[in-house]
Structures are given as C-alpha cells and as structure tokens.
mmCIF file of C-alpha atoms and ligand atoms in Angstrom:
data_model
loop_
_atom_site.group_PDB
_atom_site.id
_atom_site.type_symbol
_atom_site.label_atom_id
_atom_site.label_comp_id
_atom_site.label_asym_id
_atom_site.label_seq_id
_atom_site.Cartn_x
_atom_site.Cartn_y
_atom_site.Cartn_z
ATOM 1 C CA MET A 26 -0.251 -0.172 0.081
ATOM 2 C CA ILE A 27 1.064 3.364 -0.590
ATOM 3 C CA ILE A 28 0.546 5.762 2.117
ATOM 4 C CA ILE A 29 0.132 9.566 1.564
ATOM 5 C CA MET A 30 0.972 11.971 4.851
ATOM 6 C CA GLU A 31 -0.156 15.297 5.694
ATOM 7 C CA PRO A 32 1.916 18.313 4.099
ATOM 8 C CA LYS A 33 2.278 19.433 7.988
ATOM 9 C CA ALA A 34 2.984 15.860 8.876
ATOM 10 C CA THR A 35 5.816 15.941 11.609
ATOM 11 C CA ASP A 36 8.986 13.614 11.518
ATOM 12 C CA ILE A 37 7.573 12.282 14.710
ATOM 13 C CA GLN A 38 4.344 11.517 13.021
ATOM 14 C CA ILE A 39 5.962 10.160 10.260
ATOM 15 C CA LYS A 40 8.216 7.949 12.435
ATOM 16 C CA LYS A 41 5.566 6.192 13.744
ATOM 17 C CA VAL A 42 3.686 5.380 11.477
ATOM 18 C CA MET A 43 7.070 3.938 9.608
ATOM 19 C CA ASP A 44 7.829 2.112 12.907
ATOM 20 C CA PHE A 45 4.182 0.130 13.174
ATOM 21 C CA LEU A 46 4.692 -0.750 10.175
ATOM 22 C CA SER A 47 8.446 -2.383 10.181
ATOM 23 C CA ALA A 48 7.052 -3.929 13.670
ATOM 24 C CA ASN A 49 4.600 -5.522 11.602
ATOM 25 C CA GLY A 50 6.763 -6.671 9.007
ATOM 26 C CA PHE A 51 6.873 -4.259 6.336
ATOM 27 C CA GLU A 52 8.775 -3.430 3.892
ATOM 28 C CA THR A 53 8.947 0.361 3.899
ATOM 29 C CA ARG A 54 10.080 2.909 1.830
ATOM 30 C CA PHE A 55 10.157 6.164 2.068
ATOM 31 C CA ASN A 56 9.752 9.469 -0.337
ATOM 32 C CA ARG A 57 9.764 13.323 0.022
ATOM 33 C CA GLY A 58 7.831 14.941 -2.552
ATOM 34 C CA GLU A 59 7.974 18.879 -2.462
ATOM 35 C CA VAL A 60 4.304 18.888 -0.846
ATOM 36 C CA TYR A 61 4.136 15.361 0.476
ATOM 37 C CA ALA A 62 5.745 12.563 2.337
ATOM 38 C CA VAL A 63 4.876 8.928 0.900
ATOM 39 C CA ILE A 64 5.544 5.687 2.204
ATOM 40 C CA ASP A 65 5.410 2.781 -0.202
ATOM 41 C CA ALA A 66 4.866 -0.330 2.348
ATOM 42 C CA ILE A 67 5.066 -3.975 1.296
ATOM 43 C CA GLY A 68 3.588 -6.853 3.464
ATOM 44 C CA ASP A 69 0.619 -8.715 5.097
ATOM 45 C CA LYS A 70 -1.872 -6.806 5.125
ATOM 46 C CA THR A 71 -4.630 -9.221 6.954
ATOM 47 C CA THR A 72 -3.354 -7.744 10.875
ATOM 48 C CA VAL A 73 -2.104 -4.005 9.437
ATOM 49 C CA THR A 74 -4.981 -2.945 7.024
ATOM 50 C CA PRO A 75 -5.067 0.652 4.982
ATOM 51 C CA ASN A 76 -8.303 1.380 7.685
ATOM 52 C CA ARG A 77 -5.613 0.528 10.664
ATOM 53 C CA ILE A 78 -3.631 2.905 9.566
ATOM 54 C CA SER A 79 -5.575 6.273 8.686
ATOM 55 C CA ALA A 80 -6.386 6.288 11.738
ATOM 56 C CA PHE A 81 -2.611 7.449 12.904
ATOM 57 C CA ASP A 82 -1.967 11.229 13.106
ATOM 58 C CA GLY A 83 -0.725 12.802 10.232
ATOM 59 C CA VAL A 84 -1.877 10.484 7.715
ATOM 60 C CA ARG A 85 -4.078 12.035 4.557
ATOM 61 C CA GLU A 86 -4.528 9.282 2.451
ATOM 62 C CA VAL A 87 -4.003 5.283 1.985
ATOM 63 C CA LYS A 88 -3.646 4.037 -1.214
ATOM 64 C CA ILE A 89 -4.424 -0.035 -1.636
ATOM 65 C CA ILE A 90 -2.567 -1.555 -4.574
ATOM 66 C CA ARG A 91 -3.857 -5.093 -4.404
ATOM 67 C CA GLU A 92 -7.755 -5.643 -4.362
ATOM 68 C CA PRO A 93 -8.835 -6.374 -0.597
ATOM 69 C CA PHE A 94 -10.512 -9.707 -1.702
ATOM 70 C CA ARG A 95 -7.792 -12.212 -1.888
ATOM 71 C CA LEU A 96 -9.930 -15.501 -2.433
ATOM 72 C CA ALA A 97 -11.796 -14.098 -4.952
ATOM 73 C CA SER A 98 -9.235 -12.113 -6.940
ATOM 74 C CA ARG A 99 -8.082 -13.206 -10.270
ATOM 75 C CA ASP A 100 -4.650 -12.279 -9.812
ATOM 76 C CA ARG A 101 -4.543 -14.603 -7.445
ATOM 77 C CA LYS A 102 -6.513 -17.281 -9.373
ATOM 78 C CA PRO A 103 -6.121 -16.723 -12.818
ATOM 79 C CA ASP A 104 -8.008 -19.459 -14.185
ATOM 80 C CA ASP A 105 -12.888 -19.537 -14.299
ATOM 81 C CA THR A 106 -13.800 -20.798 -11.553
ATOM 82 C CA VAL A 107 -16.230 -23.441 -12.682
ATOM 83 C CA ILE A 108 -19.122 -24.784 -10.674
ATOM 84 C CA GLU A 109 -20.170 -27.995 -12.145
ATOM 85 C CA PHE A 110 -23.877 -30.135 -10.332
ATOM 86 C CA SER A 111 -23.972 -33.852 -10.316
ATOM 87 C CA ASN A 112 -25.832 -33.815 -14.277
ATOM 88 C CA GLY A 113 -23.514 -32.182 -15.568
ATOM 89 C CA VAL A 114 -24.533 -28.493 -15.677
ATOM 90 C CA LYS A 115 -21.269 -25.766 -15.349
ATOM 91 C CA ILE A 116 -21.776 -22.549 -14.908
ATOM 92 C CA GLY A 117 -18.611 -20.000 -15.431
ATOM 93 C CA GLY A 118 -15.617 -21.297 -17.794
ATOM 94 C CA GLY A 119 -16.768 -20.142 -20.625
ATOM 95 C CA ASN A 120 -19.232 -22.931 -20.798
ATOM 96 C CA LYS A 121 -22.572 -22.521 -22.390
ATOM 97 C CA PRO A 122 -24.439 -19.590 -20.001
ATOM 98 C CA VAL A 123 -27.433 -21.665 -17.796
ATOM 99 C CA VAL A 124 -30.849 -19.792 -17.399
ATOM 100 C CA MET A 125 -33.259 -20.455 -14.161
ATOM 101 C CA ALA A 126 -36.480 -18.986 -14.493
ATOM 102 C CA GLY A 127 -39.388 -19.566 -12.014
ATOM 103 C CA PRO A 128 -42.051 -17.191 -10.138
ATOM 104 C CA CYS A 129 -40.244 -14.808 -7.655
ATOM 105 C CA SER A 130 -42.260 -16.894 -4.295
ATOM 106 C CA VAL A 131 -43.730 -20.429 -4.713
ATOM 107 C CA GLU A 132 -47.687 -20.280 -4.175
ATOM 108 C CA ASP A 133 -50.176 -22.640 -3.062
ATOM 109 C CA ASN A 134 -50.489 -23.597 -6.622
ATOM 110 C CA TYR A 135 -48.421 -26.951 -7.915
ATOM 111 C CA ASP A 136 -50.103 -27.231 -11.038
ATOM 112 C CA GLY A 137 -48.905 -23.424 -11.869
ATOM 113 C CA LEU A 138 -45.910 -23.951 -10.508
ATOM 114 C CA LEU A 139 -45.158 -27.092 -12.384
ATOM 115 C CA SER A 140 -46.348 -25.258 -15.744
ATOM 116 C CA VAL A 141 -43.621 -22.858 -15.526
ATOM 117 C CA ALA A 142 -41.136 -25.570 -15.032
ATOM 118 C CA VAL A 143 -42.446 -27.504 -18.012
ATOM 119 C CA ALA A 144 -42.022 -24.239 -19.784
ATOM 120 C CA ALA A 145 -38.299 -23.792 -18.483
ATOM 121 C CA LYS A 146 -37.276 -27.347 -19.679
ATOM 122 C CA GLU A 147 -38.770 -27.049 -22.712
ATOM 123 C CA CYS A 148 -36.743 -23.817 -23.825
ATOM 124 C CA GLY A 149 -33.394 -25.311 -22.553
ATOM 125 C CA CYS A 150 -33.503 -23.898 -18.446
ATOM 126 C CA GLU A 151 -31.460 -25.324 -16.192
ATOM 127 C CA PHE A 152 -32.866 -24.480 -13.026
ATOM 128 C CA LEU A 153 -36.195 -23.734 -11.697
ATOM 129 C CA ARG A 154 -35.762 -20.978 -9.147
ATOM 130 C CA GLY A 155 -38.401 -20.151 -6.407
ATOM 131 C CA GLY A 156 -38.652 -18.350 -3.130
ATOM 132 C CA ALA A 157 -39.521 -20.341 0.008
ATOM 133 C CA PHE A 158 -38.357 -17.110 2.270
ATOM 134 C CA LYS A 159 -39.548 -13.505 0.868
ATOM 135 C CA PRO A 160 -37.456 -11.129 1.875
ATOM 136 C CA ARG A 161 -40.557 -8.135 1.402
ATOM 137 C CA THR A 162 -39.914 -4.453 2.502
ATOM 138 C CA SER A 163 -43.557 -4.311 3.913
ATOM 139 C CA PRO A 164 -44.094 -7.073 6.759
ATOM 140 C CA TYR A 165 -47.530 -6.668 5.713
ATOM 141 C CA ASP A 166 -46.792 -8.612 1.710
ATOM 142 C CA PHE A 167 -46.789 -11.794 1.293
ATOM 143 C CA GLN A 168 -43.461 -13.896 3.141
ATOM 144 C CA GLY A 169 -43.435 -17.266 1.553
ATOM 145 C CA TYR A 170 -44.241 -20.643 2.460
ATOM 146 C CA GLY A 171 -41.229 -21.977 3.870
ATOM 147 C CA GLU A 172 -40.604 -25.487 3.681
ATOM 148 C CA LYS A 173 -44.199 -26.343 2.204
ATOM 149 C CA ALA A 174 -42.873 -24.270 -0.742
ATOM 150 C CA LEU A 175 -39.283 -26.033 -1.064
ATOM 151 C CA LYS A 176 -41.124 -29.378 -1.113
ATOM 152 C CA SER A 177 -43.073 -28.091 -4.119
ATOM 153 C CA LEU A 178 -39.713 -26.451 -5.766
ATOM 154 C CA ARG A 179 -38.711 -30.123 -5.654
ATOM 155 C CA LYS A 180 -41.272 -31.838 -6.618
ATOM 156 C CA ALA A 181 -41.826 -29.791 -9.637
ATOM 157 C CA ALA A 182 -37.825 -29.474 -10.648
ATOM 158 C CA ASP A 183 -37.360 -33.575 -10.287
ATOM 159 C CA GLU A 184 -40.508 -33.629 -12.376
ATOM 160 C CA THR A 185 -39.089 -31.852 -15.033
ATOM 161 C CA GLY A 186 -35.249 -32.867 -15.010
ATOM 162 C CA LEU A 187 -34.491 -29.061 -13.928
ATOM 163 C CA LEU A 188 -31.461 -28.232 -10.614
ATOM 164 C CA THR A 189 -33.131 -25.324 -7.829
ATOM 165 C CA VAL A 190 -31.899 -22.596 -6.860
ATOM 166 C CA SER A 191 -34.455 -20.583 -3.581
ATOM 167 C CA GLU A 192 -33.406 -18.361 -0.901
ATOM 168 C CA ILE A 193 -32.369 -18.371 2.352
ATOM 169 C CA MET A 194 -32.827 -15.550 5.007
ATOM 170 C CA ASP A 195 -32.131 -17.740 8.234
ATOM 171 C CA ALA A 196 -28.951 -19.302 8.701
ATOM 172 C CA SER A 197 -30.429 -22.332 11.022
ATOM 173 C CA ASP A 198 -32.174 -23.225 7.870
ATOM 174 C CA ILE A 199 -29.597 -24.482 6.071
ATOM 175 C CA ASP A 200 -29.404 -27.706 6.802
ATOM 176 C CA MET A 201 -33.281 -28.333 5.741
ATOM 177 C CA MET A 202 -32.539 -26.312 2.451
ATOM 178 C CA CYS A 203 -29.973 -27.961 1.861
ATOM 179 C CA ASP A 204 -32.746 -31.143 0.933
ATOM 180 C CA TYR A 205 -34.399 -29.266 -1.547
ATOM 181 C CA VAL A 206 -32.263 -26.692 -3.198
ATOM 182 C CA ASP A 207 -28.763 -27.534 -5.365
ATOM 183 C CA VAL A 208 -28.078 -23.595 -4.923
ATOM 184 C CA LEU A 209 -28.712 -21.864 -2.192
ATOM 185 C CA GLN A 210 -30.076 -18.181 -2.985
ATOM 186 C CA ILE A 211 -28.306 -14.899 -0.924
ATOM 187 C CA GLY A 212 -30.188 -11.970 -1.575
ATOM 188 C CA ALA A 213 -29.734 -8.336 -2.475
ATOM 189 C CA ARG A 214 -30.896 -7.205 1.363
ATOM 190 C CA ASN A 215 -28.336 -10.144 2.995
ATOM 191 C CA VAL A 216 -25.604 -9.495 1.044
ATOM 192 C CA GLN A 217 -24.017 -8.508 4.254
ATOM 193 C CA ASN A 218 -25.441 -10.160 6.750
ATOM 194 C CA PHE A 219 -22.592 -11.853 7.511
ATOM 195 C CA LYS A 220 -22.975 -14.298 9.982
ATOM 196 C CA LEU A 221 -25.542 -15.622 7.201
ATOM 197 C CA LEU A 222 -21.956 -15.653 4.830
ATOM 198 C CA HIS A 223 -20.025 -17.382 7.064
ATOM 199 C CA ALA A 224 -22.692 -20.250 7.793
ATOM 200 C CA VAL A 225 -23.124 -20.503 3.831
ATOM 201 C CA GLY A 226 -19.335 -20.548 3.614
ATOM 202 C CA LYS A 227 -19.333 -23.173 5.794
ATOM 203 C CA CYS A 228 -21.696 -25.758 4.064
ATOM 204 C CA ASN A 229 -20.865 -27.549 0.642
ATOM 205 C CA LYS A 230 -23.942 -26.417 -1.555
ATOM 206 C CA PRO A 231 -23.692 -23.628 -4.541
ATOM 207 C CA VAL A 232 -24.632 -20.590 -3.403
ATOM 208 C CA ILE A 233 -25.479 -17.478 -5.408
ATOM 209 C CA LEU A 234 -24.742 -14.161 -4.289
ATOM 210 C CA LYS A 235 -26.895 -11.235 -5.267
ATOM 211 C CA ARG A 236 -25.079 -8.038 -5.444
ATOM 212 C CA GLY A 237 -27.110 -5.595 -2.609
ATOM 213 C CA LEU A 238 -29.174 -2.448 -3.401
ATOM 214 C CA ALA A 239 -26.018 -0.021 -2.363
ATOM 215 C CA SER A 240 -23.330 -2.461 -3.049
ATOM 216 C CA THR A 241 -20.437 -0.889 -4.855
ATOM 217 C CA ILE A 242 -18.501 -4.036 -7.061
ATOM 218 C CA ARG A 243 -15.397 -3.834 -4.306
ATOM 219 C CA GLU A 244 -18.125 -4.679 -1.221
ATOM 220 C CA PHE A 245 -19.804 -7.084 -3.156
ATOM 221 C CA LEU A 246 -16.964 -9.080 -3.772
ATOM 222 C CA LEU A 247 -15.675 -8.494 -0.485
ATOM 223 C CA ALA A 248 -19.374 -9.864 0.242
ATOM 224 C CA ALA A 249 -18.479 -13.176 -1.872
ATOM 225 C CA GLU A 250 -14.850 -13.034 0.460
ATOM 226 C CA HIS A 251 -16.689 -14.124 3.378
ATOM 227 C CA ILE A 252 -18.108 -16.915 1.813
ATOM 228 C CA LEU A 253 -14.785 -17.902 0.301
ATOM 229 C CA TYR A 254 -12.822 -17.575 3.842
ATOM 230 C CA ASN A 255 -15.353 -19.649 5.291
ATOM 231 C CA GLY A 256 -14.159 -22.582 2.923
ATOM 232 C CA ASN A 257 -16.958 -22.666 0.214
ATOM 233 C CA SER A 258 -15.693 -21.818 -2.948
ATOM 234 C CA LYS A 259 -18.395 -22.716 -4.687
ATOM 235 C CA VAL A 260 -19.954 -18.510 -5.118
ATOM 236 C CA ILE A 261 -21.722 -17.848 -8.220
ATOM 237 C CA LEU A 262 -21.995 -13.791 -8.265
ATOM 238 C CA CYS A 263 -25.559 -12.378 -9.508
ATOM 239 C CA GLU A 264 -25.479 -8.534 -10.738
ATOM 240 C CA ARG A 265 -29.446 -7.587 -9.799
ATOM 241 C CA GLY A 266 -29.569 -3.730 -10.134
ATOM 242 C CA ILE A 267 -28.601 -1.077 -8.309
ATOM 243 C CA ARG A 268 -30.303 2.132 -6.816
ATOM 244 C CA SER A 269 -30.422 4.773 -7.917
ATOM 245 C CA PHE A 270 -30.898 8.935 -8.372
ATOM 246 C CA ASP A 271 -34.270 7.785 -11.257
ATOM 247 C CA SER A 272 -36.341 5.314 -10.537
ATOM 248 C CA ALA A 273 -38.949 6.946 -12.405
ATOM 249 C CA PHE A 274 -39.167 4.105 -14.728
ATOM 250 C CA THR A 275 -37.537 1.074 -14.116
ATOM 251 C CA ARG A 276 -36.840 -0.603 -10.318
ATOM 252 C CA ASN A 277 -33.302 -0.642 -10.359
ATOM 253 C CA VAL A 278 -30.420 0.311 -12.208
ATOM 254 C CA MET A 279 -29.103 -3.070 -14.710
ATOM 255 C CA ASP A 280 -25.365 -2.598 -13.986
ATOM 256 C CA ILE A 281 -24.333 -4.527 -16.884
ATOM 257 C CA ALA A 282 -20.833 -2.916 -16.725
ATOM 258 C CA SER A 283 -20.154 -4.753 -13.669
ATOM 259 C CA ILE A 284 -20.598 -7.865 -15.900
ATOM 260 C CA PRO A 285 -16.845 -7.019 -17.266
ATOM 261 C CA VAL A 286 -15.224 -5.275 -14.453
ATOM 262 C CA ILE A 287 -16.670 -8.498 -12.145
ATOM 263 C CA LYS A 288 -14.586 -10.908 -14.345
ATOM 264 C CA LYS A 289 -11.917 -8.398 -15.185
ATOM 265 C CA TYR A 290 -11.187 -8.230 -11.231
ATOM 266 C CA SER A 291 -12.561 -11.447 -10.148
ATOM 267 C CA HIS A 292 -12.607 -15.233 -11.436
ATOM 268 C CA LEU A 293 -15.767 -16.354 -10.026
ATOM 269 C CA PRO A 294 -19.059 -16.666 -12.219
ATOM 270 C CA ILE A 295 -21.741 -14.143 -12.569
ATOM 271 C CA ILE A 296 -24.938 -14.203 -13.887
ATOM 272 C CA LEU A 297 -27.806 -11.392 -13.944
ATOM 273 C CA ASP A 298 -30.822 -11.265 -12.851
ATOM 274 C CA PRO A 299 -33.128 -8.979 -15.353
ATOM 275 C CA SER A 300 -35.909 -9.376 -13.427
ATOM 276 C CA HIS A 301 -35.466 -7.388 -10.567
ATOM 277 C CA GLY A 302 -32.495 -5.449 -12.379
ATOM 278 C CA THR A 303 -35.280 -3.523 -13.943
ATOM 279 C CA GLY A 304 -38.548 -4.450 -12.534
ATOM 280 C CA GLU A 305 -40.378 -4.491 -16.135
ATOM 281 C CA ARG A 306 -41.657 -6.843 -18.615
ATOM 282 C CA TYR A 307 -40.838 -5.843 -21.645
ATOM 283 C CA LEU A 308 -37.142 -5.133 -20.242
ATOM 284 C CA ILE A 309 -36.457 -8.458 -19.413
ATOM 285 C CA GLU A 310 -35.548 -9.673 -22.921
ATOM 286 C CA PRO A 311 -33.163 -6.738 -23.800
ATOM 287 C CA MET A 312 -31.245 -6.970 -20.762
ATOM 288 C CA ALA A 313 -30.411 -10.693 -20.658
ATOM 289 C CA LYS A 314 -29.485 -10.263 -23.858
ATOM 290 C CA ALA A 315 -26.957 -7.538 -23.188
ATOM 291 C CA GLY A 316 -25.970 -9.763 -19.911
ATOM 292 C CA LEU A 317 -25.101 -12.405 -22.507
ATOM 293 C CA VAL A 318 -23.107 -10.504 -24.729
ATOM 294 C CA VAL A 319 -20.910 -8.720 -22.347
ATOM 295 C CA GLY A 320 -20.103 -12.207 -20.584
ATOM 296 C CA ALA A 321 -21.948 -13.451 -18.458
ATOM 297 C CA ASP A 322 -22.581 -16.480 -17.124
ATOM 298 C CA GLY A 323 -26.355 -17.094 -16.740
ATOM 299 C CA VAL A 324 -29.952 -15.183 -16.047
ATOM 300 C CA MET A 325 -31.943 -16.141 -14.198
ATOM 301 C CA ILE A 326 -35.776 -14.787 -15.037
ATOM 302 C CA GLU A 327 -39.236 -14.841 -12.596
ATOM 303 C CA VAL A 328 -41.879 -16.459 -14.927
ATOM 304 C CA HIS A 329 -45.174 -17.502 -13.511
ATOM 305 C CA HIS A 330 -48.407 -18.691 -14.835
ATOM 306 C CA ASP A 331 -50.576 -15.943 -13.976
ATOM 307 C CA PRO A 332 -48.519 -12.550 -13.011
ATOM 308 C CA GLU A 333 -51.883 -10.309 -12.920
ATOM 309 C CA ASN A 334 -51.831 -12.880 -9.056
ATOM 310 C CA ALA A 335 -49.038 -13.671 -8.613
ATOM 311 C CA LEU A 336 -48.792 -13.029 -4.569
ATOM 312 C CA SER A 337 -45.249 -11.385 -5.308
ATOM 313 C CA ASP A 338 -43.456 -9.442 -7.731
ATOM 314 C CA GLY A 339 -46.522 -10.164 -10.700
ATOM 315 C CA LYS A 340 -45.271 -6.929 -13.036
ATOM 316 C CA GLN A 341 -42.024 -7.720 -13.567
ATOM 317 C CA SER A 342 -42.778 -11.831 -13.894
ATOM 318 C CA LEU A 343 -43.226 -12.928 -17.568
ATOM 319 C CA PRO A 344 -45.918 -14.895 -18.462
ATOM 320 C CA ILE A 345 -45.123 -18.385 -19.764
ATOM 321 C CA PRO A 346 -46.104 -17.464 -23.427
ATOM 322 C CA MET A 347 -43.710 -14.118 -23.271
ATOM 323 C CA PHE A 348 -41.395 -16.301 -21.490
ATOM 324 C CA LYS A 349 -41.056 -18.910 -24.606
ATOM 325 C CA ASP A 350 -40.957 -16.597 -27.160
ATOM 326 C CA VAL A 351 -38.731 -14.048 -25.207
ATOM 327 C CA MET A 352 -36.150 -17.772 -24.787
ATOM 328 C CA LYS A 353 -36.537 -18.587 -28.566
ATOM 329 C CA ARG A 354 -34.457 -15.809 -29.154
ATOM 330 C CA VAL A 355 -32.296 -15.708 -26.399
ATOM 331 C CA ASN A 356 -30.786 -18.512 -26.972
ATOM 332 C CA ARG A 357 -30.193 -18.283 -30.699
ATOM 333 C CA LEU A 358 -28.200 -15.329 -29.328
ATOM 334 C CA SER A 359 -26.406 -17.656 -26.821
ATOM 335 C CA GLY A 360 -25.628 -20.365 -28.423
ATOM 336 C CA ARG A 361 -24.258 -17.983 -31.580
ATOM 337 C CA LEU A 362 -22.035 -16.127 -29.045
ATOM 338 C CA HIS A 363 -20.760 -19.310 -27.264
ATOM 339 C CA TYR A 364 -20.256 -20.464 -30.711
ATOM 340 C CA GLU A 365 -18.066 -17.937 -31.273
ATOM 341 C CA ARG A 366 -16.195 -17.890 -28.374
ATOM 342 C CA ASN A 367 -15.680 -21.307 -28.440
ATOM 343 C CA CYS A 368 -15.437 -22.520 -32.025
ATOM 344 C CA LEU A 369 -14.657 -20.017 -34.313
ATOM 345 C CA SER A 370 -11.411 -18.286 -31.639
ATOM 346 C CA ALA A 371 -8.928 -20.376 -33.040
ATOM 347 C CA ASN A 372 -10.135 -18.710 -36.584
ATOM 348 C CA VAL A 373 -9.742 -15.359 -35.577
ATOM 349 C CA ASP A 374 -5.860 -14.398 -34.763
HETATM 350 C C1 PEP B 429 -35.396 -13.062 -5.813
HETATM 351 O O1 PEP B 429 -34.634 -13.267 -6.348
HETATM 352 O O2 PEP B 429 -37.052 -13.307 -5.568
HETATM 353 C C2 PEP B 429 -35.404 -11.374 -5.001
HETATM 354 C C3 PEP B 429 -35.665 -11.262 -3.625
HETATM 355 O O3 PEP B 429 -34.310 -11.130 -5.557
HETATM 356 P P1 PEP B 429 -33.481 -9.837 -4.961
HETATM 357 O O4 PEP B 429 -32.650 -10.315 -3.910
HETATM 358 O O5 PEP B 429 -32.410 -9.574 -6.087
HETATM 359 O O6 PEP B 429 -33.997 -8.784 -4.377
HETATM 360 MN MN1 MN B 430 -38.942 -11.468 -7.106
#
C-alpha cells in the first residue's frame, strides 16, 4: 500500500507510522516530494489493514495496490472458477450460459408451478427458481410458504429434470434447505449479513450471492470473500441492479458494466437478473441479451403462470407464452455467442 502523509505531517508522526509498519513485518520505503511525504509499504495486510494506518495522526490517505478480496481475486487465481452439478451442468469458464427461471415466490398452486417448470425445461433452462422465504420491504406483504414451498419446488424440478435455487434468509435453515435445493441464494438485502455469509461459507452447497441494492463492486466482492474465506469456493455472483436517483421508469439500474468489470477482477462466475434489475417485463429480453453479450455466465428470470394474480413481483414476471417467445431469441443469441467464443476463436488470430 501507499501511505500519503499530510503536507504538515511531522517527522515524529512519519516515524511512528514507519515504526508501526516495520514492527508488523512490512518493508517500507520513504519518499519526500515537494509537498507530500509518501511511504511505500509492502507486507501482509491481514492484520495491518489500510483502515488501521489511516487512524494514525498525519496520514492523509492510504491507497491499496492489491485488491482486498484475495480469494475472489483473479490476480490470485487467473483461471475462471467453474461450478459443476451432479447432472453435468456447469456454470462459468466459458460454458454455455445457464438460465434459471421460475416464480418470485412458490405459491400454493402446484399445477401453476409445474407449468412453469415444464416451460423452463422445454426452453432449455437448467434451473427452477422460486422463493420460500421472501425478504419483503413491508411486513404486510407475502412472506413465503417456507418448507412447504421448498417441497413443491423440489417436486416440480424432479418431475421435469431441473436443478433448484431458493433464497435463504436465516442460517438456522441451512440443513433443512440443503435437502431441497441445489443452490442457496443470498438475496440483495442480505449481501452484508456476515453471519449468514459465514454460515453458507461453511457448507458445501453452491451459493448465488446477489449484489446489494447499494453495494459497490468492491463491497460485493468482499461479501463473496466472506463465503470463500469460510471454505466454500462455489460462489456464483448475481448482478441484480442497484439503486440510483432515477426510479421513474425502472425499479433499479441494471449495471451491465459490472459484469465485465467483475470478470476482469475476479475468477468467480457471474449471472444477471434482469427481472429485479429493471422491474419491467419488456426490459427482460434486452437486458438478458445485453448481459450475455458482455459475458454473463447465466440469466435468472422470473416467470409466473398467472402474473396478474402473483403473490409477489407479478409486474416483472413473464407469463409463460411471453417467456417461451423471449427464450427463443435468448437461446439463439446464447448459442451464437458460445459458437463465436469457443469455436471461431482458433480462426480469429
Ligand atoms: C428474488 O430473487 O426473488 C429476490 C428477492 O431478489 P433480490 O434479492 O435481488 O431482490
Ligand atoms: Mn422477486
């Protein structure tokens, strides 16, 4: 890290910082410019974090060179992480992007859920998604049917040959949920629920970690780091839109650029969720396509058998006929991109 001292920093203040760094095993180099004194420090930042150094009097700014998300960082692991499921489905590493489709909440209508699962399978999707524990802004909104919903999700997925994804809100549900789901989802609101991140880090299930409503990319990757640090390397990131000043036409701002940015700095797979990212049915197809073009490893789409009567997120859910139509074009694009990236690459140079 580089420590820039205040122009008026005293020799004693500078010495105190340098001594502290040396005592903690850092190699330091000191440079005095016309205005600023700068300390270049190389060492282990696990105990001496930039925050600790900025607490010293006379320190103006601490700049980090290496990103603080070590395990999630591509510098440390240049090859893409690929997450493989027992049925051979793979996420990441240039494999064909996966599609996760299903209702926002699993409702008390098994036939409705099954009709979505059948459509998803027909369209080549790999995962059936559906919420059993819903993180709702209002306590008066539908909160999810819990384990009963997970049972239906598993049943519909098994009948159609799909894998399952569902959101976990409480660490005490991990063992129960692992009986029903192939992927645990941590929602945007829990991206910095560190106890939950640690708990899923200690289990062996793949985890989808959604970007928080106001997470910076660095904070997002540091949240993933908590899971990796606790031992679970199967983390799938999900860009699901962020809050901004303009909520006039969309629910969130779909940060498409975060996908190639994250690919540059991290080896973890990243998918996108245009349903929550925009909140608008008509934007799902263009945003899904945009995400695939910039390298997303998959797409998550909310689909409902009767959106007008959905218990949550009906406005952004695709009705089954529209979903099938959208998927035709999404699959075509996805297939073309996959061919260009994997089969034509040998001829391009
Ligand atoms: C969801 O996937 O149903 C959900 C609640 O998503 P998010 O956490 O992105 O809001
Ligand atoms: Mn939803």
